[in-house]
Coordinates of C-alpha atoms and ligand atoms in Angstrom, one line a residue:
X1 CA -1.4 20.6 -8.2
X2 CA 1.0 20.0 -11.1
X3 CA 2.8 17.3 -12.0
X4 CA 5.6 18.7 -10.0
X5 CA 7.7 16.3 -8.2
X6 CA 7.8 17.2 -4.3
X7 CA 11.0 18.1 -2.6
X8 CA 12.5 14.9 -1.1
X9 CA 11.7 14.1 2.6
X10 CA 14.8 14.4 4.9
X11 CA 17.5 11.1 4.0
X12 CA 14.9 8.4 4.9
X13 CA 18.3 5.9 5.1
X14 CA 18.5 7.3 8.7
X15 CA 15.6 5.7 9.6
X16 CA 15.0 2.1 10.9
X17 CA 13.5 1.5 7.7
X18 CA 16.0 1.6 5.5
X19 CA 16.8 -2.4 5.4
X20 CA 12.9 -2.6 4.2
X21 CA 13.8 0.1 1.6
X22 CA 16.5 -1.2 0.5
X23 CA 14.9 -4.4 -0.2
X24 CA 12.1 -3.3 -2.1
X25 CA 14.7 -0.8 -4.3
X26 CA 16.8 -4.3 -4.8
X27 CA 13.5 -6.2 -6.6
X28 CA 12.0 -2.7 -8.0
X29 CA 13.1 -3.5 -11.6
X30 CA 11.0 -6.9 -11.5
X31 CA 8.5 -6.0 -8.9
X32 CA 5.4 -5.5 -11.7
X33 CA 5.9 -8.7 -13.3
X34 CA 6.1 -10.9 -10.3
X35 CA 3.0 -9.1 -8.9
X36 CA 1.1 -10.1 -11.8
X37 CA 2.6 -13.5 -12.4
X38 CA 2.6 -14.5 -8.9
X39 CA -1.3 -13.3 -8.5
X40 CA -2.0 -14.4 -11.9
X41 CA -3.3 -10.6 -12.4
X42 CA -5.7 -10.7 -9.3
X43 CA -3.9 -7.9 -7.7
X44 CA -5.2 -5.7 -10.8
X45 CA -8.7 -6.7 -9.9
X46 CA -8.0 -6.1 -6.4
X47 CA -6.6 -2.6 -6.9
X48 CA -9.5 -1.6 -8.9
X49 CA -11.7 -3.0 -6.0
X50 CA -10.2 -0.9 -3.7
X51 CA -9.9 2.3 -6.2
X52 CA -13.8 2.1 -6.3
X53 CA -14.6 2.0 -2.9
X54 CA -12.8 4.8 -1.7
X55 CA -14.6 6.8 -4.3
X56 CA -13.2 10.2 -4.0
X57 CA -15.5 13.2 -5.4
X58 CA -14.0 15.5 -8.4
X59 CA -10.7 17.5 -7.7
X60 CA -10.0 15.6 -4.1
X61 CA -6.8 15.0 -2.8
X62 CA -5.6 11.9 -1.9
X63 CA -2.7 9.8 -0.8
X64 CA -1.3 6.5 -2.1
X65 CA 1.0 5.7 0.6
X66 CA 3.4 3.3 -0.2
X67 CA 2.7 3.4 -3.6
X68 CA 5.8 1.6 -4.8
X69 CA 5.7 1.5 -8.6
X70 CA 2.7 3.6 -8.7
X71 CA 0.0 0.7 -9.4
X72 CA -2.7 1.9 -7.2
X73 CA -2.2 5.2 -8.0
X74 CA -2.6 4.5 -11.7
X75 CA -5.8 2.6 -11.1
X76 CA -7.5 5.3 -9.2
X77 CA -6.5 8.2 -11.9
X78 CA -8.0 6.0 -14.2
X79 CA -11.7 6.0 -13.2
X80 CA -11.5 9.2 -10.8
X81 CA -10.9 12.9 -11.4
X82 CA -8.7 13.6 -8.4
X83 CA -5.5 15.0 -7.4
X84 CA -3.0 11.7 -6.3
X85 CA 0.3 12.1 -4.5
X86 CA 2.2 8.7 -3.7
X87 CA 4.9 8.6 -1.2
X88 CA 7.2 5.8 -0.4
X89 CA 10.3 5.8 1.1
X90 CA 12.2 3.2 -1.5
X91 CA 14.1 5.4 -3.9
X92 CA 14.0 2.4 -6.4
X93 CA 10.7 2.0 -6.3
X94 CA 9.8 6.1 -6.8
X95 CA 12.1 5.2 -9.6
X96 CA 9.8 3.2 -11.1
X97 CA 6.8 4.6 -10.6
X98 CA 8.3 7.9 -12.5
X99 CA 9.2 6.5 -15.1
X100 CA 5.6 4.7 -15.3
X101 CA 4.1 8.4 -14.9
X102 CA 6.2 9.7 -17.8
X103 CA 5.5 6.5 -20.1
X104 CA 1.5 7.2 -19.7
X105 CA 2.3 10.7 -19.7
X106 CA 0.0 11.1 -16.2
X107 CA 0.9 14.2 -13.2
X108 CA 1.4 11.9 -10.4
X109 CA 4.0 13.9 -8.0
X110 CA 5.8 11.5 -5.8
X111 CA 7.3 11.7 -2.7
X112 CA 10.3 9.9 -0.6
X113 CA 9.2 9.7 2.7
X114 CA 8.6 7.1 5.6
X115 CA 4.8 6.5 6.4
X116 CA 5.8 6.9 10.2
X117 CA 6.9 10.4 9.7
X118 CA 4.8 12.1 6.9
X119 CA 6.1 15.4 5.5
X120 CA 2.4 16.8 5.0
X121 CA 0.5 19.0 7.2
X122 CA -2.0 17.7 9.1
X123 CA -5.7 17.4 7.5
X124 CA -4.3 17.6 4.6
X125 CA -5.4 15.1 2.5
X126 CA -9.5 14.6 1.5
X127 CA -8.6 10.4 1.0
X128 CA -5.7 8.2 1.5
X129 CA -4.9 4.4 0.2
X130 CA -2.0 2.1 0.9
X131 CA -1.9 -1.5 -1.2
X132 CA 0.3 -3.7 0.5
X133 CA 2.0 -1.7 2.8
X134 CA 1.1 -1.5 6.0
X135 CA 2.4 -4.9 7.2
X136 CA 5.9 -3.4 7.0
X137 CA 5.5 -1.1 8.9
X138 CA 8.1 -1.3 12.2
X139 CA 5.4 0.1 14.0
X140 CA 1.8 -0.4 13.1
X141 CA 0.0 2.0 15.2
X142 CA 2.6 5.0 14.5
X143 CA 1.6 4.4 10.8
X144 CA -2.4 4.3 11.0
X145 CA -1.9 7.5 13.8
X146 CA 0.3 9.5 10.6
X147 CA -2.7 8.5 7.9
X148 CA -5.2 9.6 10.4
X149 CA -3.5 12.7 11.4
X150 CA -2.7 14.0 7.8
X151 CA -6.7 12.9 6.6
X152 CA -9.5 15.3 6.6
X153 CA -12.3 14.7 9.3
X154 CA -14.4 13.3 7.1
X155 CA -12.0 11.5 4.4
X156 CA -12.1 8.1 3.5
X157 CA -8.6 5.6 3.7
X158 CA -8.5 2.1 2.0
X159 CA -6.2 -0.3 3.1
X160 CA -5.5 -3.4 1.0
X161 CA -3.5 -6.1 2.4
X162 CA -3.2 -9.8 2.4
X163 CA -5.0 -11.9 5.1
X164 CA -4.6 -15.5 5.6
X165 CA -7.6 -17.7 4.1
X166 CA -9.6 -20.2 6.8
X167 CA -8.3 -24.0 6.7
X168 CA -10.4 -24.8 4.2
X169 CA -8.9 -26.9 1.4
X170 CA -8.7 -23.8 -1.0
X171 CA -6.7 -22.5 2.2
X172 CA -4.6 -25.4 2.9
X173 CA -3.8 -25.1 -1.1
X174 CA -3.2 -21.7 -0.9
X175 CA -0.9 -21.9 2.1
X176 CA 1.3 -24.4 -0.2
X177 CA 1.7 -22.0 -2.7
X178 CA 2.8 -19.5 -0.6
X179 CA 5.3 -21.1 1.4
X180 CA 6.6 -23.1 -1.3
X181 CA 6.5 -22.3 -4.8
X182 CA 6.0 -18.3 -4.2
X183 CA 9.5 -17.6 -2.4
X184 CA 11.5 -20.0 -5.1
X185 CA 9.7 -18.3 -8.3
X186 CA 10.3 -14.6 -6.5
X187 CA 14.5 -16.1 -6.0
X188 CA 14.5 -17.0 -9.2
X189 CA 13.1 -14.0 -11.1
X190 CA 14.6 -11.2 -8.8
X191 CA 17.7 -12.9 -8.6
X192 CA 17.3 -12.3 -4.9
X193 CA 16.4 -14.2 -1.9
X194 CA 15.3 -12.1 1.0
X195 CA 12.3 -10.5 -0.1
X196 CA 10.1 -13.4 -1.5
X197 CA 10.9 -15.3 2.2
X198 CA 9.7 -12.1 4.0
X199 CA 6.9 -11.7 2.4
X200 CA 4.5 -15.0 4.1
X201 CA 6.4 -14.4 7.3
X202 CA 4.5 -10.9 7.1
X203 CA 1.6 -11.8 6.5
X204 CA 1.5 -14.7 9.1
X205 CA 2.7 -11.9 11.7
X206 CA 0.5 -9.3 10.5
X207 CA -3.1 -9.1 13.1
X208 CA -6.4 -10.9 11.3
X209 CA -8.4 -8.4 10.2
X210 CA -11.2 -8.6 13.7
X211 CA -7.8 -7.7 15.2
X212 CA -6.6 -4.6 12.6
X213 CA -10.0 -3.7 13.1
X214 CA -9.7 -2.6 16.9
X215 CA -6.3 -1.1 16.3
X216 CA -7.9 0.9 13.5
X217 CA -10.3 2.2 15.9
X218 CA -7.9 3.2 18.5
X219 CA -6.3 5.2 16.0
X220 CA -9.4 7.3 15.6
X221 CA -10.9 5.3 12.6
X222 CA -14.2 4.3 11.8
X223 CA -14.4 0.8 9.6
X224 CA -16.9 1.1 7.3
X225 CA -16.4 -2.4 5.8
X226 CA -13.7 -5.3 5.9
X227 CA -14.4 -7.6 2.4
X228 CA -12.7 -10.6 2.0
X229 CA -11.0 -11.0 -1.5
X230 CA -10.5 -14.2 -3.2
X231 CA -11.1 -16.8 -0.4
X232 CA -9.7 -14.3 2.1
X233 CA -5.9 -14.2 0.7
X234 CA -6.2 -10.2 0.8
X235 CA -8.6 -7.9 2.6
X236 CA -9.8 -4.5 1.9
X237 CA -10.5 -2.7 4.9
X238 CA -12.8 0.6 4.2
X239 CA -12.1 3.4 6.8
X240 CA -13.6 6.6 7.6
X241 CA -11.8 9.8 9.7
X242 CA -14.9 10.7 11.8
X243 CA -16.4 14.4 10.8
X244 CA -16.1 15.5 14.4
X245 CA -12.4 14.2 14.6
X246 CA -10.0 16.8 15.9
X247 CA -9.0 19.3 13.5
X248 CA -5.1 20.0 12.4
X249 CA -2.0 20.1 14.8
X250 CA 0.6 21.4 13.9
X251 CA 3.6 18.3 13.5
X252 CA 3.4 18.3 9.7
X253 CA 5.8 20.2 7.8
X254 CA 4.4 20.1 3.7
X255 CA 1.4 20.7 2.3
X256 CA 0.5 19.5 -1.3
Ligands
SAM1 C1 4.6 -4.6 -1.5 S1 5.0 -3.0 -2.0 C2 3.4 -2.3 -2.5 C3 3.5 -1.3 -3.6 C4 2.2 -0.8 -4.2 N1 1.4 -0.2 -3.2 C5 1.5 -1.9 -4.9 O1 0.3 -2.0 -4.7 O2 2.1 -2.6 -5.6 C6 5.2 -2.2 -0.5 C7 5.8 -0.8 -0.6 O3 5.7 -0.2 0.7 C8 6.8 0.6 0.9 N2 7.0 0.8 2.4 C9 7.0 -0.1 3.3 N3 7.2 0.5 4.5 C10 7.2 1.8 4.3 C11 7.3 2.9 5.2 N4 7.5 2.8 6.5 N5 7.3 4.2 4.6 C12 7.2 4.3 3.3 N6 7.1 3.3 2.4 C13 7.1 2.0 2.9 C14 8.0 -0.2 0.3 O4 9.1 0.6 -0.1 C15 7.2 -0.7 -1.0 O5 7.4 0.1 -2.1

């Protein structure tokens, strides 16, 4: 695999996404900063967290879904020797993480395209990963069904995602930031409003991770391990496509 860019997936503004896309193109140009100002650089340390457990061998493909501005992507290209592809359906975002790839001068070919209709072939992927993602989705199982469909039996998916940390006082504490000084330092940076409210009000409505474990299974996964990060604010759920899984069908339509 080059560094190629990948044809783009069929106008993903037809989709009942596109509000969601559209918001995260709208903050894209300050999305880094207020991920690291807002964590205080945690979500590096989580990222590189995650990078490590999936541990993909030498030369395997894998998929950063959602990969936004290419963070996770980054991270894992720089411990492992393996072939990443990101997809994301915000063309501001893609924007980003292109540029990002040509600054480091790294092959990371990037692809427009809705997690609830991937434009890869089934199997076709040795690992996949998706940071902060899946909570949008407009339909939870439809996503985990597309990363399990276009996964190798036998490949590994880490999902990192926020959680909601016990009542403890650290929790109560945390809670106030989140809800309070988060959303008016995103407003206030991005210059926009919407996207720093939505953000708690997904996580609140996204399922606990006992709960995201079942609906991983359903969808053919394995967990291998949930670890709590930081007190529980995010969670990194390790996953594994059993060996015996059923092999390919044919709904994809790309292959990298
Ligand atoms: C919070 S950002 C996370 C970006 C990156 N993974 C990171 O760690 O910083 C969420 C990303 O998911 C993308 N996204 C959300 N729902 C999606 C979907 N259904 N299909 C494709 N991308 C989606 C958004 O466009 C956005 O870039």
């Amino acid at each position: 695999m080059s560094g190629t860019a990948f044809p783009e997936a069929p106008d993903p503004g037809t989709r009942p996404g596109k509000a969601v896309a559209d918001m995260f193109s709208a903050i894209a140009s300050t999305y880094d900063f207020l991920n690291h100002l807002l964590s205080l650089n945690v979500d590096r340390r989580w990222r590189k967290i995650t990078v490590k457990a999936l541990a993909p061998r030498r030369g395997d493909r894998v998929l950063d879904l959602c990969t936004g501005t290419g963070d996770l992507a980054f991270a894992l290209m720089s411990i492992w020797d393996a072939r990443v592809v990101g997809a994301d359906f915000s063309a501001g975002m893609l924007a980003v993480a292109r540029r990002k790839a040509r600054e480091r001068g790294q092959a990371l070919p990037l692809v427009q395209a809705d997690a609830l209709a991937l434009p890869f072939l089934s199997a076709s992927f040795e690992g996949a990963m998706v940071a902060f993602g899946v909570r949008n989705f407009e339909d939870l199982d439809t996503g985990l069904g597309e990363m399990a469909r276009v996964l190798k039996p036998g490949g590994r998916l880490a999902i990192l995602e926020f959680s909601s940390p016990d009542r403890s006082f650290f929790g109560t504490l945390y809670r106030f930031y989140f809800h309070r000084v988060l959303p008016r330092v995103g407003r206030w940076v991005s210059g926009t409003e919407g996207p720093y409210r939505y953000l708690p009000t997904t996580v609140e409505g996204f399922p606990a991770p006992t709960a995201l474990a079942e609906r991983l299974t359903a969808s053919g996964f394995q967990v291998l391990e949930q670890r709590s990060l930081t007190g529980g604010i995010a969670t990194l759920h390790l996953l594994l496509k059993p060996p015996g899984s059923p092999g390919p069908t044919p709904s994809g339509r790309m292959t990298p």
